[in-house]
Structure formats: structure tokens, C-alpha cells
Amino acid sequence: VIRGEAQRVPCSPRHRPAGAGMLELPFLPFCALLGGLGAVCVAFVSAWCQRWRGGFAWDGSAQMFNWHPVLMVTGMVVLYGAAALVYRLPFSWSGPKFPWKVLHGALALAAFGLAVLGLVAVFSFHNARGTPNMYSLHSWLGLATVLLFSCQWLAGFVSFLLPWAPAWLRALYKPVHVFFGSTILTLAMVSCVSGINEKLFFSLKNGTTAYSQLPSEAIFANTLGLLILLFGVLVLWALARPDWKRPEPDSVDAHQVPAGASS
Amino acid sequence: VIRGEAQRVPCSPRHRPAGAGMLELPFLPFCALLGGLGAVCVAFVSAWCQRWRGGFAWDGSAQMFNWHPVLMVTGMVVLYGAAALVYRLPFSWSGPKFPWKVLHGALALAAFGLAVLGLVAVFSFHNARGTPNMYSLHSWLGLATVLLFSCQWLAGFVSFLLPWAPAWLRALYKPVHVFFGSTILTLAMVSCVSGINEKLFFSLKNGTTAYSQLPSEAIFANTLGLLILLFGVLVLWALARPDWKRPEPDSVDAHQVPAGASS
């Protein structure tokens, strides 16, 4: 009993300082709020392209470019955020982890697929009108983010989904995978904001006075940028919260000795 | 002895999975590397403004604007990063915490001072030539970041440096302060990258072909943007590493029962 008590009271990962109880928040309502915010981001970027930028097509025109922001925000921010949060779902904590790994990998793969389509949209648009590719800081950063994401997905697939990786390699790679998960989302947020900013300067130029007079399009798309940041920061916050993390087999919680078990 | 052992072995915050030992890294060499990278960022942004953008003045001209990127990168990224890492210095872990709080607050205040000067530089430049202020997503986000930082500094000063805040309030506010610390750095990185991207489109316009032909200035300033992101991500990584965190008085480490003490 002494050993069980000593483990549980002072050092459970759920132990937090006095007062922290007032900040308790259940995951599922937060998740619903986050889902709503993600849907608002997708609706905003689609409405921007539909109402002010001429809608959508897949023919090398400016309407083809419009798929770029929609697919990038939907894939690299919203779907990516959903993939990152899979292990925070409380009903994923008990039972086998494998199905949740498959869901995590599948959502990330879907996000990657949308990102690749988003890249095809912008490269096709540039190539069709003879605009050079890959010169702006936004383009360097955005491509680097998607490349990092592809490495992250492949390394995660090989290490955690295929059965051949030894336990020591999984243990070594896991904190790296977790850290790069948050980092890639951060880089996606930077890419989206720099891209929206750049697009508004391109679209509302007339000597850049039109953007500077804050027409409704500028207010709408600036707000979209802030909403993407809010969504991303909330995902990063949920990922960092210790008490929303899945208890791991080698953690204290999982090995908890029930009171009385050792007496 | 049983109680002491039970506390130490399975649940020390330093406990990490097998294999993680291979990723051990001492803080001080990492810190030196980070300091070098921060110095490179300041040197790059200064060299960009000096060599390609006409140098510095404080007279409402384009040379006054040039203080804006230099002061923002130096204050909101490099000095801010240094302030955030104060409690990770191993020699700050023993002895009274108060002097390190003063250093943390003083570095953050210096960063805030540079950021305010950086805002004065860009507003004066705009006002002197009649350019509207605060219309781009970069400007909205940048100002929001500095405002959030000022709230964070004031709340931290009142809660942690003045003696009047009750312990429960400090315990309640501390995780919020820590989370917003990383968030504000993230927003500063987004602001810097969107600002560099925007400035290059402004400066290298000629119908935007000059930027698109990647002159040496574009390569140099794009690289600056990537270096700022690398610096910021490394700071966020150092802040998130559990084994670099200062042991708190109510944590397991600080209350560690030395082996044999209870026998």
C-alpha cells in the first residue's frame, strides 16, 4: 500500500498546482469548438475565393489558383490539426492503440493529399501564364513545410505502423515525431499568413492603395489569417496540455498499483 | 527507503523511455549555438537594410523605416528568446529565484522597448509620406503580437515580481503565462516572415518581376526569414523539453527524499 500511495499522490502526471482545478476543461466540448472554428476557417477561405477572386476551375486560370489557399488551409491546417489530436480523444485511451494509429496516419495522409493538390494548383497557374515559381519567402517556406510533412509522414509510417521497427527505435523517434508535429503545424500557420498577405498585395494593387484603404475583401481575408492563427494556437495548446495526453504503457498512470493491491 | 525509491525510480520528471539517452544534449552548448544563431539573425537583418535598403536614419525617410525590421527581429525574436530561456540556465536552479525573475522581466522589458521603437520607426515613416497605417494582415498581426506581449509583461510583473499576489493566483496564472510565452514568440515569427515577404514585394517590384528573378537581395532576405524560423523553433523546443525545466518547489524533484533518509 505504501508504494502504491507514494506513486499516486505526489507524482501522477495529472498532479497540478493548487488553483489549476479552476482551469479544468473537458476535451470533447473543446474539440467541438475547435471543429467549429476549423469549419469557419474553411468557409472563410472558400468564400474569399468564391466571392472576391472569381470562384474555382481546374484549367490553369486564376480560378485554378483559387484552389491553392482553400486546399492548403483545409489540408495543412484543419485536417492536419484533426490528425494531430486523435490521441487526445478520451475513448482512444483504452483498448488497442493500432486502430487510432491508422486513423492518425490516414487523416495525415488525406491532409498531405490536399496539400499536394494545392501545390499542383499554384504551379499549374504559374506555368500556364509564364510566372516564375519558387521565388518568394512564402513559396520557400510553404514548400519546405510540405516536404518536412512528407518526411514526417513516411518516418511515422515506417516506425509506428509497419511492424518491423524495434522498440528502442520507436522510443527514440517518438519525441522527435511529436515535436515536429507541432513544428510543422507552426510552419503551416506561417505559410498561410504570409500567403494571404502576399495574395492581397497582388490582388488589391492599383499602386497598393486599394489594400491600404481596407476594402471589405481586405478585412475579410485579414480576419481569415487571424482565425487560422487562433485555430493553430488552440491545437498547439491542446497538444501541449499534460492532462489531455494519452497515458502510455510505460507511464506512471498505466502502471498504477491499485490501492491495496500490494498489501 | 521504500517510499523514497518508489518516488524516484518510476516517476521522476527526468524519467524518459529507453533510447532517449541517445538524444541527451547539455543546455549550455545548445545555448551558445542558439546565441550564435540569434547574432546571425541580427547581423542578417542589419546587413539587408544597410547594403540593399540604404542604411539607417531617424527622420521619417525610408532609412527610418529600416530600423523597423532590425528592431523587431532583435527585440521580439532574439532578446525575447533570451528572456524566455532564463529559467533553463542550470545555475539558476539552486538558490533564490527572485534575481532570475528580475533578469527575466528586465530582458523582456528590453525586448518590449525595442519593439515599441520598431513601431515608432514604421509609423513615422508612413506618416511622413502619407501612407496609410494598419491595413495589411502583417500589420494587424504584428500590432496584436506587441499588445499581447505588453499584457503578458504587465500581468507577469504584477503576479510574480510584486509581492502582493497570493500563491493561488500565481499557481493559477503560471501555466497561462508559460503558454502565452511560447504563443507570443510564435506570433512574432509569423509577423517577421510576413513582414519580410511583404517588404520584398514592395522593394523589388517593377511589376514584381525583379523579386521573381531572385536577385541576391531576395535570396539573402528569404534566408533571413528561414533563419528567424529556425531560431524561434529551437527556442520553442528548448522551452518544451521537460528535462531542461527548473525544478519547482512543489515538484517531485524538489521534494525528493534522499535514499536512506526515511530509514
Short mmCIF file of C-alpha atoms in Angstrom, two decimals:
data_model
loop_
_atom_site.label_atom_id
_atom_site.label_comp_id
_atom_site.label_asym_id
_atom_site.label_seq_id
_atom_site.Cartn_x
_atom_site.Cartn_y
_atom_site.Cartn_z
CA VAL A 1 0.00 0.00 0.00
CA ILE A 2 2.78 2.41 0.90
CA ARG A 3 4.39 2.03 -2.53
CA GLY A 4 1.08 2.47 -4.35
CA GLU A 5 0.20 5.56 -2.35
CA ALA A 6 3.64 7.08 -2.79
CA GLN A 7 3.35 6.68 -6.55
CA ARG A 8 -0.10 8.04 -6.85
CA VAL A 9 -0.27 11.09 -4.68
CA PRO A 10 2.78 13.23 -5.35
CA CYS A 11 3.81 12.31 -8.86
CA SER A 12 0.89 11.41 -11.08
CA PRO A 13 1.20 13.35 -14.37
CA ARG A 14 -2.30 14.65 -13.52
CA HIS A 15 -0.90 16.34 -10.38
CA ARG A 16 -1.02 20.10 -10.84
CA PRO A 17 -0.58 23.09 -8.53
CA ALA A 18 -3.39 24.35 -6.33
CA GLY A 19 -5.76 26.56 -8.28
CA ALA A 20 -5.22 24.72 -11.55
CA GLY A 21 -8.51 22.92 -10.93
CA MET A 22 -10.30 26.14 -11.82
CA LEU A 23 -8.89 25.80 -15.36
CA GLU A 24 -10.26 22.28 -15.84
CA LEU A 25 -11.80 21.90 -19.28
CA PRO A 26 -13.27 18.71 -20.75
CA PHE A 27 -11.69 17.73 -24.06
CA LEU A 28 -14.83 16.94 -26.04
CA PRO A 29 -16.59 20.35 -25.78
CA PHE A 30 -13.24 21.98 -26.57
CA CYS A 31 -12.90 19.66 -29.55
CA ALA A 32 -16.38 20.59 -30.79
CA LEU A 33 -15.48 24.28 -30.51
CA LEU A 34 -12.24 23.63 -32.39
CA GLY A 35 -14.13 21.71 -35.08
CA GLY A 36 -16.47 24.66 -35.48
CA LEU A 37 -13.54 27.06 -35.74
CA GLY A 38 -11.87 24.81 -38.34
CA ALA A 39 -15.11 24.77 -40.37
CA VAL A 40 -15.25 28.58 -40.14
CA CYS A 41 -11.66 28.79 -41.49
CA VAL A 42 -12.55 26.57 -44.47
CA ALA A 43 -15.77 28.54 -45.07
CA PHE A 44 -13.87 31.87 -44.90
CA VAL A 45 -11.13 30.86 -47.34
CA SER A 46 -13.71 29.38 -49.75
CA ALA A 47 -15.94 32.46 -49.51
CA TRP A 48 -12.94 34.75 -50.12
CA CYS A 49 -12.04 32.88 -53.33
CA GLN A 50 -15.65 32.48 -54.45
CA ARG A 51 -16.94 35.98 -53.78
CA TRP A 52 -13.91 38.20 -54.41
CA ARG A 53 -11.48 36.10 -56.52
CA GLY A 54 -13.79 34.70 -59.19
CA GLY A 55 -14.53 31.17 -57.98
CA PHE A 56 -12.98 27.84 -58.95
CA ALA A 57 -11.81 25.97 -62.04
CA TRP A 58 -9.06 23.46 -62.93
CA ASP A 59 -7.69 24.94 -66.16
CA GLY A 60 -4.53 26.94 -65.35
CA SER A 61 -6.51 30.16 -64.87
CA ALA A 62 -6.75 32.42 -61.79
CA GLN A 63 -9.75 30.28 -60.86
CA MET A 64 -7.39 27.33 -60.68
CA PHE A 65 -5.04 29.29 -58.40
CA ASN A 66 -8.00 29.78 -56.03
CA TRP A 67 -7.85 26.10 -55.11
CA HIS A 68 -4.39 26.79 -53.63
CA PRO A 69 -5.46 28.72 -50.49
CA VAL A 70 -8.57 26.54 -50.00
CA LEU A 71 -6.68 23.24 -50.23
CA MET A 72 -3.75 24.47 -48.11
CA VAL A 73 -5.92 25.80 -45.28
CA THR A 74 -8.16 22.70 -45.38
CA GLY A 75 -5.27 20.23 -45.59
CA MET A 76 -2.25 21.66 -43.80
CA VAL A 77 -4.17 23.43 -41.03
CA VAL A 78 -7.64 21.96 -40.37
CA LEU A 79 -7.24 18.30 -41.38
CA TYR A 80 -3.66 18.27 -40.07
CA GLY A 81 -4.91 19.64 -36.73
CA ALA A 82 -7.56 16.89 -36.59
CA ALA A 83 -4.89 14.24 -37.28
CA ALA A 84 -2.66 15.65 -34.54
CA LEU A 85 -5.44 15.49 -31.95
CA VAL A 86 -6.50 11.85 -32.50
CA TYR A 87 -4.65 10.53 -29.43
CA ARG A 88 -6.28 13.19 -27.23
CA LEU A 89 -9.75 11.64 -27.70
CA PRO A 90 -10.55 10.09 -24.30
CA PHE A 91 -12.17 6.99 -25.85
CA SER A 92 -8.90 6.27 -27.67
CA TRP A 93 -7.08 5.82 -24.34
CA SER A 94 -8.30 2.31 -23.54
CA GLY A 95 -8.08 -0.74 -25.76
CA PRO A 96 -5.61 -1.31 -28.60
CA LYS A 97 -3.77 1.73 -29.97
CA PHE A 98 -3.40 0.35 -33.51
CA PRO A 99 -6.78 1.50 -34.94
CA TRP A 100 -6.10 5.02 -33.66
CA LYS A 101 -2.66 4.94 -35.28
CA VAL A 102 -4.34 4.02 -38.56
CA LEU A 103 -6.82 6.90 -38.16
CA HIS A 104 -3.95 9.32 -37.29
CA GLY A 105 -1.96 8.19 -40.33
CA ALA A 106 -5.00 8.26 -42.64
CA LEU A 107 -6.04 11.79 -41.64
CA ALA A 108 -2.43 12.96 -42.09
CA LEU A 109 -2.29 11.26 -45.49
CA ALA A 110 -5.53 12.98 -46.52
CA ALA A 111 -4.05 16.31 -45.37
CA PHE A 112 -0.92 15.57 -47.41
CA GLY A 113 -3.02 14.70 -50.47
CA LEU A 114 -4.87 18.03 -50.28
CA ALA A 115 -1.54 19.86 -49.85
CA VAL A 116 -0.12 18.19 -52.98
CA LEU A 117 -3.25 19.17 -54.95
CA GLY A 118 -2.83 22.70 -53.57
CA LEU A 119 0.73 22.79 -54.90
CA VAL A 120 -0.41 21.47 -58.29
CA ALA A 121 -2.98 24.31 -58.41
CA VAL A 122 -0.42 27.08 -57.90
CA PHE A 123 2.31 25.58 -60.11
CA SER A 124 -0.17 24.99 -62.96
CA PHE A 125 -1.44 28.56 -62.67
CA HIS A 126 2.12 29.96 -62.76
CA ASN A 127 3.20 27.71 -65.61
CA ALA A 128 0.10 28.48 -67.69
CA ARG A 129 0.79 32.23 -67.57
CA GLY A 130 4.61 32.05 -67.54
CA THR A 131 5.03 33.35 -63.99
CA PRO A 132 8.24 32.11 -62.30
CA ASN A 133 7.84 29.63 -59.45
CA MET A 134 9.50 29.46 -56.04
CA TYR A 135 10.98 32.91 -55.55
CA SER A 136 9.09 34.41 -52.59
CA LEU A 137 9.80 33.65 -48.93
CA HIS A 138 6.21 32.33 -48.75
CA SER A 139 6.93 29.80 -51.51
CA TRP A 140 10.26 28.67 -49.99
CA LEU A 141 8.68 28.22 -46.60
CA GLY A 142 5.48 26.61 -47.87
CA LEU A 143 7.33 24.02 -49.96
CA ALA A 144 9.75 23.32 -47.08
CA THR A 145 6.74 22.75 -44.81
CA VAL A 146 5.12 20.25 -47.20
CA LEU A 147 8.47 18.46 -47.71
CA LEU A 148 9.03 18.24 -43.93
CA PHE A 149 5.46 16.92 -43.61
CA SER A 150 6.12 14.20 -46.20
CA CYS A 151 9.28 13.12 -44.31
CA GLN A 152 7.35 13.14 -41.04
CA TRP A 153 4.56 11.01 -42.51
CA LEU A 154 6.93 8.48 -44.05
CA ALA A 155 9.09 8.18 -40.93
CA GLY A 156 5.96 7.82 -38.78
CA PHE A 157 4.53 5.16 -41.10
CA VAL A 158 7.76 3.13 -41.12
CA SER A 159 8.37 3.47 -37.38
CA PHE A 160 4.89 3.16 -35.89
CA LEU A 161 2.59 1.45 -38.40
CA LEU A 162 4.84 -1.15 -40.03
CA PRO A 163 5.59 -3.93 -37.54
CA TRP A 164 9.36 -4.09 -38.12
CA ALA A 165 10.74 -1.12 -36.19
CA PRO A 166 12.37 -2.22 -32.91
CA ALA A 167 11.04 -0.79 -29.64
CA TRP A 168 14.20 1.23 -28.97
CA LEU A 169 13.88 2.98 -32.34
CA ARG A 170 10.21 3.82 -31.69
CA ALA A 171 11.10 5.17 -28.24
CA LEU A 172 13.93 7.23 -29.72
CA TYR A 173 11.89 8.63 -32.61
CA LYS A 174 8.61 9.29 -30.80
CA PRO A 175 9.55 12.59 -29.06
CA VAL A 176 11.08 13.78 -32.36
CA HIS A 177 7.83 12.91 -34.20
CA VAL A 178 5.77 14.70 -31.55
CA PHE A 179 7.97 17.82 -31.65
CA PHE A 180 7.97 18.01 -35.45
CA GLY A 181 4.21 17.52 -35.40
CA SER A 182 3.77 20.84 -33.60
CA THR A 183 6.60 22.47 -35.59
CA ILE A 184 5.10 21.57 -38.97
CA LEU A 185 1.72 22.98 -37.88
CA THR A 186 3.51 26.20 -36.80
CA LEU A 187 5.27 26.43 -40.18
CA ALA A 188 1.93 25.82 -41.94
CA MET A 189 0.43 28.74 -39.98
CA VAL A 190 3.37 30.98 -41.02
CA SER A 191 2.97 29.86 -44.64
CA CYS A 192 -0.78 30.58 -44.66
CA VAL A 193 -0.46 34.05 -43.14
CA SER A 194 2.43 35.10 -45.43
CA GLY A 195 0.50 33.69 -48.41
CA ILE A 196 -2.74 35.55 -47.61
CA ASN A 197 -0.76 38.77 -47.04
CA GLU A 198 1.06 38.32 -50.37
CA LYS A 199 -2.11 37.47 -52.30
CA LEU A 200 -3.88 40.58 -51.01
CA PHE A 201 -0.98 42.79 -52.14
CA PHE A 202 -1.13 41.11 -55.57
CA SER A 203 -4.90 41.24 -55.95
CA LEU A 204 -5.61 44.66 -54.48
CA LYS A 205 -2.72 46.51 -56.01
CA ASN A 206 -3.54 49.57 -58.16
CA GLY A 207 -0.34 51.01 -56.66
CA THR A 208 -1.17 49.19 -53.40
CA THR A 209 -3.69 51.87 -52.48
CA ALA A 210 -6.70 49.60 -52.72
CA TYR A 211 -5.49 47.19 -49.99
CA SER A 212 -4.41 50.21 -47.94
CA GLN A 213 -7.97 51.58 -47.99
CA LEU A 214 -9.17 48.36 -46.35
CA PRO A 215 -12.00 47.29 -48.69
CA SER A 216 -14.30 44.56 -47.38
CA GLU A 217 -12.16 41.87 -49.08
CA ALA A 218 -9.08 43.02 -47.13
CA ILE A 219 -10.92 43.00 -43.79
CA PHE A 220 -12.40 39.58 -44.59
CA ALA A 221 -9.09 37.97 -45.62
CA ASN A 222 -7.11 39.60 -42.78
CA THR A 223 -9.70 38.12 -40.41
CA LEU A 224 -9.23 34.73 -42.10
CA GLY A 225 -5.49 34.99 -41.30
CA LEU A 226 -6.20 35.70 -37.63
CA LEU A 227 -8.74 32.84 -37.44
CA ILE A 228 -6.16 30.40 -38.88
CA LEU A 229 -3.69 31.52 -36.20
CA LEU A 230 -6.34 31.14 -33.48
CA PHE A 231 -7.17 27.62 -34.68
CA GLY A 232 -3.50 26.62 -34.88
CA VAL A 233 -2.63 28.07 -31.46
CA LEU A 234 -5.59 26.23 -29.87
CA VAL A 235 -4.41 22.95 -31.46
CA LEU A 236 -0.85 23.56 -30.16
CA TRP A 237 -2.31 24.31 -26.73
CA ALA A 238 -4.38 21.10 -26.72
CA LEU A 239 -1.30 19.11 -27.80
CA ALA A 240 0.82 20.61 -25.00
CA ARG A 241 -1.70 20.08 -22.13
CA PRO A 242 -0.26 17.26 -19.99
CA ASP A 243 -3.65 16.03 -18.75
CA TRP A 244 -5.00 15.52 -22.26
CA LYS A 245 -2.14 13.22 -23.25
CA ARG A 246 -2.83 9.51 -23.74
CA PRO A 247 -1.33 7.57 -20.82
CA GLU A 248 1.49 5.46 -22.27
CA PRO A 249 2.17 1.83 -21.26
CA ASP A 250 5.42 2.85 -19.54
CA SER A 251 3.95 5.86 -17.73
CA VAL A 252 3.02 6.00 -14.05
CA ASP A 253 -0.72 6.04 -14.72
CA ALA A 254 -0.69 2.89 -16.79
CA HIS A 255 1.36 1.01 -14.20
CA GLN A 256 -0.66 2.43 -11.33
CA VAL A 257 -0.82 -0.04 -8.48
CA PRO A 258 -4.45 -0.03 -7.30
CA ALA A 259 -4.72 0.89 -3.62
CA GLY A 260 -4.42 -2.29 -1.61
CA ALA A 261 -3.12 -4.41 -4.47
CA SER A 262 0.29 -4.86 -2.90
CA SER A 263 -0.96 -5.36 0.66
CA VAL B 1 13.61 3.82 1.89
CA ILE B 2 10.76 2.11 0.05
CA ARG B 3 8.87 5.38 -0.25
CA GLY B 4 11.93 7.27 -1.48
CA GLU B 5 12.76 4.62 -4.06
CA ALA B 6 9.18 4.42 -5.23
CA GLN B 7 9.12 8.16 -5.83
CA ARG B 8 12.43 8.35 -7.57
CA VAL B 9 12.57 5.46 -9.96
CA PRO B 10 9.33 5.33 -11.91
CA CYS B 11 8.06 8.88 -11.82
CA SER B 12 10.85 11.44 -11.80
CA PRO B 13 10.13 14.09 -14.47
CA ARG B 14 13.59 13.14 -15.84
CA HIS B 15 12.34 9.58 -16.50
CA ARG B 16 12.24 9.00 -20.24
CA PRO B 17 11.81 5.96 -22.45
CA ALA B 18 14.72 3.68 -23.30
CA GLY B 19 16.78 5.12 -26.13
CA ALA B 20 16.07 8.72 -25.19
CA GLY B 21 19.51 8.83 -23.56
CA MET B 22 21.00 8.96 -27.05
CA LEU B 23 19.32 12.35 -27.52
CA GLU B 24 20.87 13.83 -24.35
CA LEU B 25 22.17 17.34 -25.01
CA PRO B 26 23.70 19.69 -22.43
CA PHE B 27 21.91 23.03 -22.21
CA LEU B 28 24.91 25.35 -22.24
CA PRO B 29 26.48 24.29 -25.58
CA PHE B 30 22.98 24.40 -27.09
CA CYS B 31 22.54 27.87 -25.62
CA ALA B 32 25.84 29.03 -27.13
CA LEU B 33 24.75 27.72 -30.53
CA LEU B 34 21.40 29.49 -30.13
CA GLY B 35 23.18 32.73 -29.15
CA GLY B 36 25.31 32.45 -32.28
CA LEU B 37 22.21 31.87 -34.42
CA GLY B 38 20.47 34.87 -32.81
CA ALA B 39 23.53 37.03 -33.57
CA VAL B 40 23.45 35.80 -37.18
CA CYS B 41 19.76 36.81 -37.46
CA VAL B 42 20.54 40.34 -36.17
CA ALA B 43 23.57 40.57 -38.50
CA PHE B 44 21.48 39.40 -41.49
CA VAL B 45 18.61 41.85 -40.95
CA SER B 46 21.08 44.71 -40.36
CA ALA B 47 23.12 43.80 -43.45
CA TRP B 48 19.94 43.59 -45.56
CA CYS B 49 18.89 47.11 -44.55
CA GLN B 50 22.41 48.53 -44.76
CA ARG B 51 23.54 47.02 -48.05
CA TRP B 52 20.32 46.83 -50.10
CA ARG B 53 17.86 49.26 -48.45
CA GLY B 54 20.05 52.36 -48.00
CA GLY B 55 21.09 52.20 -44.33
CA PHE B 56 19.67 53.92 -41.27
CA ALA B 57 18.38 57.34 -40.20
CA TRP B 58 15.71 58.66 -37.79
CA ASP B 59 13.99 61.29 -39.93
CA GLY B 60 10.80 59.77 -41.40
CA SER B 61 12.61 58.59 -44.53
CA ALA B 62 12.95 55.05 -45.91
CA GLN B 63 16.16 54.90 -43.85
CA MET B 64 14.00 55.37 -40.76
CA PHE B 65 11.74 52.51 -41.85
CA ASN B 66 14.84 50.29 -41.95
CA TRP B 67 15.01 50.40 -38.14
CA HIS B 68 11.64 48.56 -38.14
CA PRO B 69 12.86 45.09 -39.24
CA VAL B 70 16.13 45.40 -37.29
CA LEU B 71 14.42 46.38 -34.01
CA MET B 72 11.61 43.84 -34.38
CA VAL B 73 13.92 40.90 -35.10
CA THR B 74 16.34 41.96 -32.34
CA GLY B 75 13.60 42.66 -29.77
CA MET B 76 10.65 40.35 -30.43
CA VAL B 77 12.68 37.33 -31.55
CA VAL B 78 16.28 37.31 -30.25
CA LEU B 79 16.03 39.25 -26.96
CA TYR B 80 12.57 37.77 -26.29
CA GLY B 81 14.01 34.28 -26.84
CA ALA B 82 16.83 35.05 -24.37
CA ALA B 83 14.29 36.25 -21.78
CA ALA B 84 12.20 33.10 -22.24
CA LEU B 85 15.18 30.82 -21.63
CA VAL B 86 16.43 32.40 -18.36
CA TYR B 87 14.92 29.69 -16.13
CA ARG B 88 16.55 26.96 -18.24
CA LEU B 89 20.06 28.06 -17.17
CA PRO B 90 21.23 25.24 -14.84
CA PHE B 91 22.90 27.69 -12.41
CA SER B 92 19.53 29.43 -11.92
CA TRP B 93 18.04 26.22 -10.46
CA SER B 94 19.54 26.47 -6.97
CA GLY B 95 19.34 29.42 -4.61
CA PRO B 96 16.67 32.14 -4.60
CA LYS B 97 14.54 32.52 -7.72
CA PHE B 98 13.96 36.25 -7.32
CA PRO B 99 17.14 37.54 -9.06
CA TRP B 100 16.35 35.33 -12.07
CA LYS B 101 12.79 36.68 -12.14
CA VAL B 102 14.27 40.19 -12.25
CA LEU B 103 16.58 39.18 -15.11
CA HIS B 104 13.65 37.53 -16.98
CA GLY B 105 11.49 40.63 -16.54
CA ALA B 106 14.33 43.02 -17.44
CA LEU B 107 15.21 41.17 -20.68
CA ALA B 108 11.52 41.05 -21.62
CA LEU B 109 11.20 44.77 -20.87
CA ALA B 110 14.24 45.50 -23.07
CA ALA B 111 12.65 43.41 -25.84
CA PHE B 112 9.40 45.36 -25.41
CA GLY B 113 11.31 48.67 -25.55
CA LEU B 114 12.95 47.72 -28.86
CA ALA B 115 9.56 46.60 -30.23
CA VAL B 116 7.99 49.97 -29.34
CA LEU B 117 10.88 51.80 -31.06
CA GLY B 118 10.37 49.49 -34.04
CA LEU B 119 6.70 50.53 -34.19
CA VAL B 120 7.64 54.21 -33.92
CA ALA B 121 10.00 53.73 -36.88
CA VAL B 122 7.32 52.32 -39.20
CA PHE B 123 4.51 54.69 -38.12
CA SER B 124 6.79 57.74 -38.52
CA PHE B 125 7.84 56.58 -41.98
CA HIS B 126 4.21 56.04 -43.05
CA ASN B 127 3.04 59.35 -41.55
CA ALA B 128 5.90 61.33 -43.12
CA ARG B 129 4.99 60.15 -46.63
CA GLY B 130 1.21 59.95 -46.12
CA THR B 131 0.99 56.14 -46.39
CA PRO B 132 -1.98 54.65 -44.50
CA ASN B 133 -1.19 52.60 -41.38
CA MET B 134 -2.55 49.27 -40.18
CA TYR B 135 -4.20 47.77 -43.25
CA SER B 136 -2.16 44.64 -44.06
CA LEU B 137 -2.52 41.29 -42.31
CA HIS B 138 1.15 41.70 -41.29
CA SER B 139 0.38 44.99 -39.53
CA TRP B 140 -2.73 43.63 -37.77
CA LEU B 141 -0.86 40.58 -36.57
CA GLY B 142 2.31 42.45 -35.63
CA LEU B 143 0.46 45.03 -33.53
CA ALA B 144 -1.66 42.31 -31.89
CA THR B 145 1.57 40.46 -31.00
CA VAL B 146 3.13 43.53 -29.36
CA LEU B 147 -0.13 44.29 -27.49
CA LEU B 148 -0.36 40.69 -26.24
CA PHE B 149 3.29 40.96 -25.18
CA SER B 150 2.60 44.15 -23.20
CA CYS B 151 -0.34 42.42 -21.39
CA GLN B 152 1.86 39.38 -20.72
CA TRP B 153 4.64 41.55 -19.29
CA LEU B 154 2.31 43.57 -17.06
CA ALA B 155 0.45 40.51 -15.76
CA GLY B 156 3.76 38.74 -15.11
CA PHE B 157 5.16 41.77 -13.28
CA VAL B 158 2.08 42.14 -11.08
CA SER B 159 1.75 38.41 -10.38
CA PHE B 160 5.35 37.26 -9.97
CA LEU B 161 7.56 40.29 -9.17
CA LEU B 162 5.34 42.41 -6.92
CA PRO B 163 4.97 40.72 -3.51
CA TRP B 164 1.18 41.08 -3.21
CA ALA B 165 -0.21 38.33 -5.46
CA PRO B 166 -1.50 35.38 -3.39
CA ALA B 167 0.03 31.94 -4.01
CA TRP B 168 -3.20 30.54 -5.53
CA LEU B 169 -3.27 33.34 -8.11
CA ARG B 170 0.37 32.72 -9.07
CA ALA B 171 -0.31 28.97 -9.37
CA LEU B 172 -3.38 29.67 -11.50
CA TYR B 173 -1.69 32.20 -13.77
CA LYS B 174 1.69 30.49 -14.21
CA PRO B 175 0.70 27.88 -16.85
CA VAL B 176 -1.17 30.62 -18.74
CA HIS B 177 1.96 32.84 -18.64
CA VAL B 178 4.13 29.95 -19.84
CA PHE B 179 1.73 29.07 -22.69
CA PHE B 180 1.40 32.68 -23.86
CA GLY B 181 5.19 33.00 -23.69
CA SER B 182 5.56 30.40 -26.46
CA THR B 183 2.49 31.67 -28.32
CA ILE B 184 3.76 35.27 -28.47
CA LEU B 185 7.11 34.05 -29.82
CA THR B 186 5.22 32.04 -32.46
CA LEU B 187 3.17 35.10 -33.44
CA ALA B 188 6.40 37.17 -33.59
CA MET B 189 7.86 34.61 -36.01
CA VAL B 190 4.71 34.80 -38.19
CA SER B 191 4.89 38.62 -38.10
CA CYS B 192 8.57 38.68 -39.12
CA VAL B 193 8.14 36.27 -42.02
CA SER B 194 5.03 38.00 -43.39
CA GLY B 195 6.78 41.37 -42.98
CA ILE B 196 9.95 40.29 -44.83
CA ASN B 197 7.83 38.76 -47.62
CA GLU B 198 5.76 41.96 -47.91
CA LYS B 199 8.80 44.26 -47.85
CA LEU B 200 10.48 42.28 -50.65
CA PHE B 201 7.36 42.60 -52.84
CA PHE B 202 7.33 46.34 -52.13
CA SER B 203 11.04 46.91 -52.69
CA LEU B 204 11.65 44.62 -55.64
CA LYS B 205 8.53 45.42 -57.58
CA ASN B 206 8.98 46.66 -61.18
CA GLY B 207 5.80 44.64 -61.83
CA THR B 208 7.08 42.05 -59.32
CA THR B 209 9.46 40.62 -61.89
CA ALA B 210 12.57 41.68 -60.01
CA TYR B 211 11.74 39.61 -56.89
CA SER B 212 10.65 36.77 -59.14
CA GLN B 213 14.11 36.68 -60.77
CA LEU B 214 15.64 36.05 -57.34
CA PRO B 215 18.32 38.77 -57.17
CA SER B 216 20.90 38.40 -54.40
CA GLU B 217 18.79 40.61 -52.07
CA ALA B 218 15.83 38.24 -52.41
CA ILE B 219 17.94 35.16 -51.67
CA PHE B 220 19.55 36.94 -48.71
CA ALA B 221 16.28 38.16 -47.15
CA ASN B 222 14.44 34.85 -47.81
CA THR B 223 17.32 33.14 -45.98
CA LEU B 224 16.90 35.64 -43.13
CA GLY B 225 13.24 34.58 -42.84
CA LEU B 226 14.21 30.90 -42.63
CA LEU B 227 16.93 31.66 -40.04
CA ILE B 228 14.41 33.52 -37.85
CA LEU B 229 12.11 30.49 -38.03
CA LEU B 230 14.98 28.14 -37.16
CA PHE B 231 15.93 30.30 -34.16
CA GLY B 232 12.32 30.52 -32.94
CA VAL B 233 11.64 26.79 -33.36
CA LEU B 234 14.84 25.95 -31.43
CA VAL B 235 13.74 28.28 -28.59
CA LEU B 236 10.27 26.64 -28.55
CA TRP B 237 11.96 23.23 -28.48
CA ALA B 238 14.21 24.23 -25.56
CA LEU B 239 11.18 25.61 -23.68
CA ALA B 240 9.21 22.38 -24.20
CA ARG B 241 11.99 19.92 -23.14
CA PRO B 242 10.90 18.53 -19.75
CA ASP B 243 14.46 17.89 -18.52
CA TRP B 244 15.54 21.50 -19.05
CA LYS B 245 12.75 22.88 -16.85
CA ARG B 246 13.63 24.39 -13.49
CA PRO B 247 12.51 22.00 -10.73
CA GLU B 248 9.70 23.78 -8.87
CA PRO B 249 9.33 23.74 -5.05
CA ASP B 250 6.18 21.59 -5.31
CA SER B 251 7.60 19.17 -7.86
CA VAL B 252 8.81 15.65 -7.16
CA ASP B 253 12.47 16.52 -7.71
CA ALA B 254 12.50 19.33 -5.20
CA HIS B 255 10.77 17.18 -2.56
CA GLN B 256 12.96 14.18 -3.35
CA VAL B 257 13.57 12.06 -0.29
CA PRO B 258 17.29 11.24 -0.36
CA ALA B 259 17.89 7.46 -0.36
CA GLY B 260 18.04 6.28 3.23
CA ALA B 261 16.64 9.49 4.72
CA SER B 262 13.43 7.82 5.87
CA SER B 263 15.04 4.59 7.10
#
